[in-house]
Amino acid sequence: VMAVGEFGGFTITGEAVNGNGRGPAEPDRRLDNDAIKSVFGHVSRDDTQHLRLGAMAYYGKQEGSQENGPTVENTVWMVGGDLTFSYGPFELNGQYIRRDDDRATFMPDEPTGITKGGFIELLFQPSASRWYGLALYNRVTSNRDLLNVRLGGPSDIGRYETLTGGAGYLLRRNLRLLGEVTWDVEQNEGRRTAGLSTAF
């Protein structure tokens, strides 16, 4: 459930979510695996014609267990900020989030998992052009080996850091061709992506 409103120049967004992500449905065809709900809030404001700043927070609990282990409740909270700066054909986006899990892997006596990370993205699209370019830097660290960023990379790691460059062409407003090259700083390897992106 999500609600969005404008108040005194601020855009305020509130959400209630299931907290267990987008995994497969349970055998009873339910996507939510417990009765607990989590809440998220985001506040943003245009400070100038070119700059937008925001702040966000998330709080929730989730039940889970290791194989043949007891059911354990994990409490998670996140707090962070974001910004967008636009000038001419350039747009700079950034975001930072800190996340704390008291039982991240649903073990009864495990230490708190603290994860911090964010990204900086620069987009370039000349006026009236269908071409665009992008540069992206991602970095996420954790005090425990909890990270799994998928994308064909390793799981259970404590640090993820990548650099990406790419370009694309807008065929239609919701249809674009893209090509990207990503370098994984931690794994010392690259990845190429080419394709078609669409949304309706």
GROMACS .gro file of C-alpha atoms in nm:
model
  200
    1VAL     CA    1   0.000   0.000   0.000
    2MET     CA    2   0.144   0.339  -0.100
    3ALA     CA    3   0.027   0.696  -0.054
    4VAL     CA    4   0.188   1.012  -0.198
    5GLY     CA    5   0.106   1.374  -0.120
    6GLU     CA    6   0.239   1.728  -0.165
    7PHE     CA    7   0.253   1.947   0.146
    8GLY     CA    8   0.419   2.289   0.165
    9GLY     CA    9   0.657   2.216  -0.120
   10PHE     CA   10   0.750   1.871   0.011
   11THR     CA   11   0.665   1.544  -0.163
   12ILE     CA   12   0.587   1.283   0.104
   13THR     CA   13   0.560   0.912   0.028
   14GLY     CA   14   0.453   0.641   0.272
   15GLU     CA   15   0.439   0.266   0.213
   16ALA     CA   16   0.345  -0.052   0.397
   17VAL     CA   17   0.512  -0.360   0.246
   18ASN     CA   18   0.529  -0.733   0.320
   19GLY     CA   19   0.897  -0.713   0.418
   20ASN     CA   20   1.002  -1.046   0.266
   21GLY     CA   21   1.086  -0.916  -0.080
   22ARG     CA   22   0.992  -1.053  -0.420
   23GLY     CA   23   1.052  -1.423  -0.377
   24PRO     CA   24   0.840  -1.706  -0.518
   25ALA     CA   25   0.491  -1.765  -0.381
   26GLU     CA   26   0.435  -2.000  -0.089
   27PRO     CA   27   0.267  -2.338  -0.157
   28ASP     CA   28  -0.069  -2.176  -0.076
   29ARG     CA   29   0.004  -1.919  -0.355
   30ARG     CA   30   0.066  -1.637  -0.106
   31LEU     CA   31   0.360  -1.401  -0.163
   32ASP     CA   32   0.372  -1.281   0.200
   33ASN     CA   33   0.513  -1.544   0.435
   34ASP     CA   34   0.410  -1.390   0.771
   35ALA     CA   35   0.164  -1.143   0.925
   36ILE     CA   36   0.427  -0.876   1.001
   37LYS     CA   37   0.433  -0.564   0.782
   38SER     CA   38   0.712  -0.309   0.733
   39VAL     CA   39   0.687   0.067   0.677
   40PHE     CA   40   0.881   0.304   0.453
   41GLY     CA   41   0.877   0.683   0.427
   42HIS     CA   42   1.042   0.927   0.186
   43VAL     CA   43   1.041   1.308   0.192
   44SER     CA   44   1.184   1.522  -0.088
   45ARG     CA   45   1.188   1.885  -0.190
   46ASP     CA   46   1.310   2.095  -0.481
   47ASP     CA   47   1.556   2.332  -0.313
   48THR     CA   48   1.634   2.523  -0.632
   49GLN     CA   49   1.542   2.500  -0.998
   50HIS     CA   50   1.821   2.245  -1.046
   51LEU     CA   51   1.848   2.059  -0.711
   52ARG     CA   52   1.617   1.810  -0.541
   53LEU     CA   53   1.703   1.660  -0.200
   54GLY     CA   54   1.538   1.371  -0.019
   55ALA     CA   55   1.553   1.162   0.298
   56MET     CA   56   1.414   0.815   0.364
   57ALA     CA   57   1.362   0.564   0.643
   58TYR     CA   58   1.246   0.202   0.666
   59TYR     CA   59   1.153  -0.009   0.969
   60GLY     CA   60   1.028  -0.363   0.989
   61LYS     CA   61   1.049  -0.713   1.124
   62GLN     CA   62   1.056  -1.048   0.948
   63GLU     CA   63   1.026  -1.406   1.072
   64GLY     CA   64   1.246  -1.680   0.932
   65SER     CA   65   1.461  -1.976   1.021
   66GLN     CA   66   1.762  -2.175   0.915
   67GLU     CA   67   1.699  -2.533   0.799
   68ASN     CA   68   1.569  -2.736   1.097
   69GLY     CA   69   1.625  -2.432   1.322
   70PRO     CA   70   1.385  -2.230   1.540
   71THR     CA   71   1.175  -1.947   1.401
   72VAL     CA   72   1.362  -1.622   1.465
   73GLU     CA   73   1.254  -1.259   1.419
   74ASN     CA   74   1.489  -1.014   1.245
   75THR     CA   75   1.444  -0.643   1.309
   76VAL     CA   76   1.570  -0.420   1.029
   77TRP     CA   77   1.589  -0.044   0.993
   78MET     CA   78   1.732   0.169   0.717
   79VAL     CA   79   1.795   0.540   0.684
   80GLY     CA   80   1.939   0.738   0.396
   81GLY     CA   81   1.930   1.031   0.161
   82ASP     CA   82   1.920   1.106  -0.209
   83LEU     CA   83   1.974   1.396  -0.446
   84THR     CA   84   1.920   1.492  -0.807
   85PHE     CA   85   2.102   1.782  -0.971
   86SER     CA   86   2.004   1.879  -1.327
   87TYR     CA   87   2.171   2.133  -1.550
   88GLY     CA   88   2.126   2.150  -1.925
   89PRO     CA   89   2.181   1.806  -2.078
   90PHE     CA   90   2.335   1.667  -1.754
   91GLU     CA   91   2.165   1.501  -1.457
   92LEU     CA   92   2.355   1.384  -1.148
   93ASN     CA   93   2.183   1.137  -0.912
   94GLY     CA   94   2.311   1.004  -0.583
   95GLN     CA   95   2.186   0.792  -0.296
   96TYR     CA   96   2.325   0.662   0.035
   97ILE     CA   97   2.161   0.409   0.271
   98ARG     CA   98   2.261   0.247   0.600
   99ARG     CA   99   2.088  -0.077   0.703
  100ASP     CA  100   2.100  -0.259   1.039
  101ASP     CA  101   1.978  -0.620   1.088
  102ASP     CA  102   1.988  -0.772   1.436
  103ARG     CA  103   1.944  -1.131   1.303
  104ALA     CA  104   2.015  -1.103   0.931
  105THR     CA  105   2.041  -1.480   0.871
  106PHE     CA  106   1.775  -1.576   1.133
  107MET     CA  107   2.022  -1.723   1.381
  108PRO     CA  108   1.926  -1.670   1.748
  109ASP     CA  109   2.254  -1.520   1.878
  110GLU     CA  110   2.423  -1.368   1.572
  111PRO     CA  111   2.588  -1.022   1.575
  112THR     CA  112   2.417  -0.722   1.419
  113GLY     CA  113   2.474  -0.687   1.047
  114ILE     CA  114   2.550  -0.328   0.937
  115THR     CA  115   2.540  -0.256   0.566
  116LYS     CA  116   2.623   0.082   0.407
  117GLY     CA  117   2.617   0.177   0.045
  118GLY     CA  118   2.505   0.395  -0.238
  119PHE     CA  119   2.566   0.513  -0.589
  120ILE     CA  120   2.651   0.817  -0.798
  121GLU     CA  121   2.512   0.835  -1.151
  122LEU     CA  122   2.573   1.090  -1.427
  123LEU     CA  123   2.338   1.101  -1.725
  124PHE     CA  124   2.390   1.299  -2.044
  125GLN     CA  125   2.120   1.359  -2.304
  126PRO     CA  126   2.146   1.651  -2.547
  127SER     CA  127   1.829   1.850  -2.599
  128ALA     CA  128   1.589   1.694  -2.855
  129SER     CA  129   1.825   1.396  -2.897
  130ARG     CA  130   1.722   1.032  -2.867
  131TRP     CA  131   2.079   0.936  -2.767
  132TYR     CA  132   2.197   0.936  -2.406
  133GLY     CA  133   2.510   0.841  -2.214
  134LEU     CA  134   2.563   0.729  -1.855
  135ALA     CA  135   2.836   0.675  -1.597
  136LEU     CA  136   2.764   0.494  -1.270
  137TYR     CA  137   2.962   0.416  -0.954
  138ASN     CA  138   2.824   0.165  -0.698
  139ARG     CA  139   2.968   0.074  -0.361
  140VAL     CA  140   2.818  -0.139  -0.081
  141THR     CA  141   3.001  -0.266   0.228
  142SER     CA  142   2.895  -0.482   0.522
  143ASN     CA  143   3.063  -0.571   0.851
  144ARG     CA  144   2.967  -0.934   0.777
  145ASP     CA  145   2.973  -1.138   0.456
  146LEU     CA  146   2.602  -1.091   0.386
  147LEU     CA  147   2.593  -0.932   0.041
  148ASN     CA  148   2.444  -1.106  -0.260
  149VAL     CA  149   2.406  -0.865  -0.550
  150ARG     CA  150   2.324  -1.147  -0.795
  151LEU     CA  151   2.407  -1.031  -1.151
  152GLY     CA  152   2.613  -1.347  -1.195
  153GLY     CA  153   2.859  -1.249  -0.921
  154PRO     CA  154   2.955  -1.424  -0.598
  155SER     CA  155   2.730  -1.433  -0.292
  156ASP     CA  156   2.810  -1.396   0.078
  157ILE     CA  157   3.062  -1.115   0.035
  158GLY     CA  158   3.139  -0.809   0.247
  159ARG     CA  159   3.209  -0.554  -0.025
  160TYR     CA  160   3.073  -0.474  -0.372
  161GLU     CA  161   3.218  -0.195  -0.588
  162THR     CA  162   3.163  -0.136  -0.959
  163LEU     CA  163   3.211   0.123  -1.233
  164THR     CA  164   2.973   0.130  -1.531
  165GLY     CA  165   2.967   0.326  -1.855
  166GLY     CA  166   2.709   0.302  -2.128
  167ALA     CA  167   2.497   0.458  -2.398
  168GLY     CA  168   2.150   0.410  -2.534
  169TYR     CA  169   1.897   0.519  -2.791
  170LEU     CA  170   1.529   0.595  -2.720
  171LEU     CA  171   1.323   0.425  -2.989
  172ARG     CA  172   1.002   0.533  -2.814
  173ARG     CA  173   0.924   0.688  -2.477
  174ASN     CA  174   0.904   0.340  -2.319
  175LEU     CA  175   1.137   0.148  -2.551
  176ARG     CA  176   1.515   0.188  -2.565
  177LEU     CA  177   1.825   0.015  -2.694
  178LEU     CA  178   2.118   0.004  -2.453
  179GLY     CA  179   2.477  -0.105  -2.423
  180GLU     CA  180   2.680  -0.103  -2.100
  181VAL     CA  181   3.021  -0.212  -1.973
  182THR     CA  182   3.073  -0.275  -1.600
  183TRP     CA  183   3.400  -0.330  -1.416
  184ASP     CA  184   3.382  -0.509  -1.080
  185VAL     CA  185   3.662  -0.358  -0.870
  186GLU     CA  186   3.652  -0.632  -0.603
  187GLN     CA  187   3.639  -0.930  -0.840
  188ASN     CA  188   3.872  -0.766  -1.096
  189GLU     CA  189   3.652  -0.864  -1.387
  190GLY     CA  190   3.422  -0.702  -1.642
  191ARG     CA  191   3.073  -0.759  -1.775
  192ARG     CA  192   2.912  -0.639  -2.099
  193THR     CA  193   2.538  -0.589  -2.144
  194ALA     CA  194   2.343  -0.513  -2.458
  195GLY     CA  195   1.972  -0.528  -2.509
  196LEU     CA  196   1.631  -0.374  -2.533
  197SER     CA  197   1.451  -0.223  -2.233
  198THR     CA  198   1.077  -0.164  -2.226
  199ALA     CA  199   0.799  -0.087  -1.978
  200PHE     CA  200   0.424  -0.043  -1.997
   0.00000   0.00000   0.00000
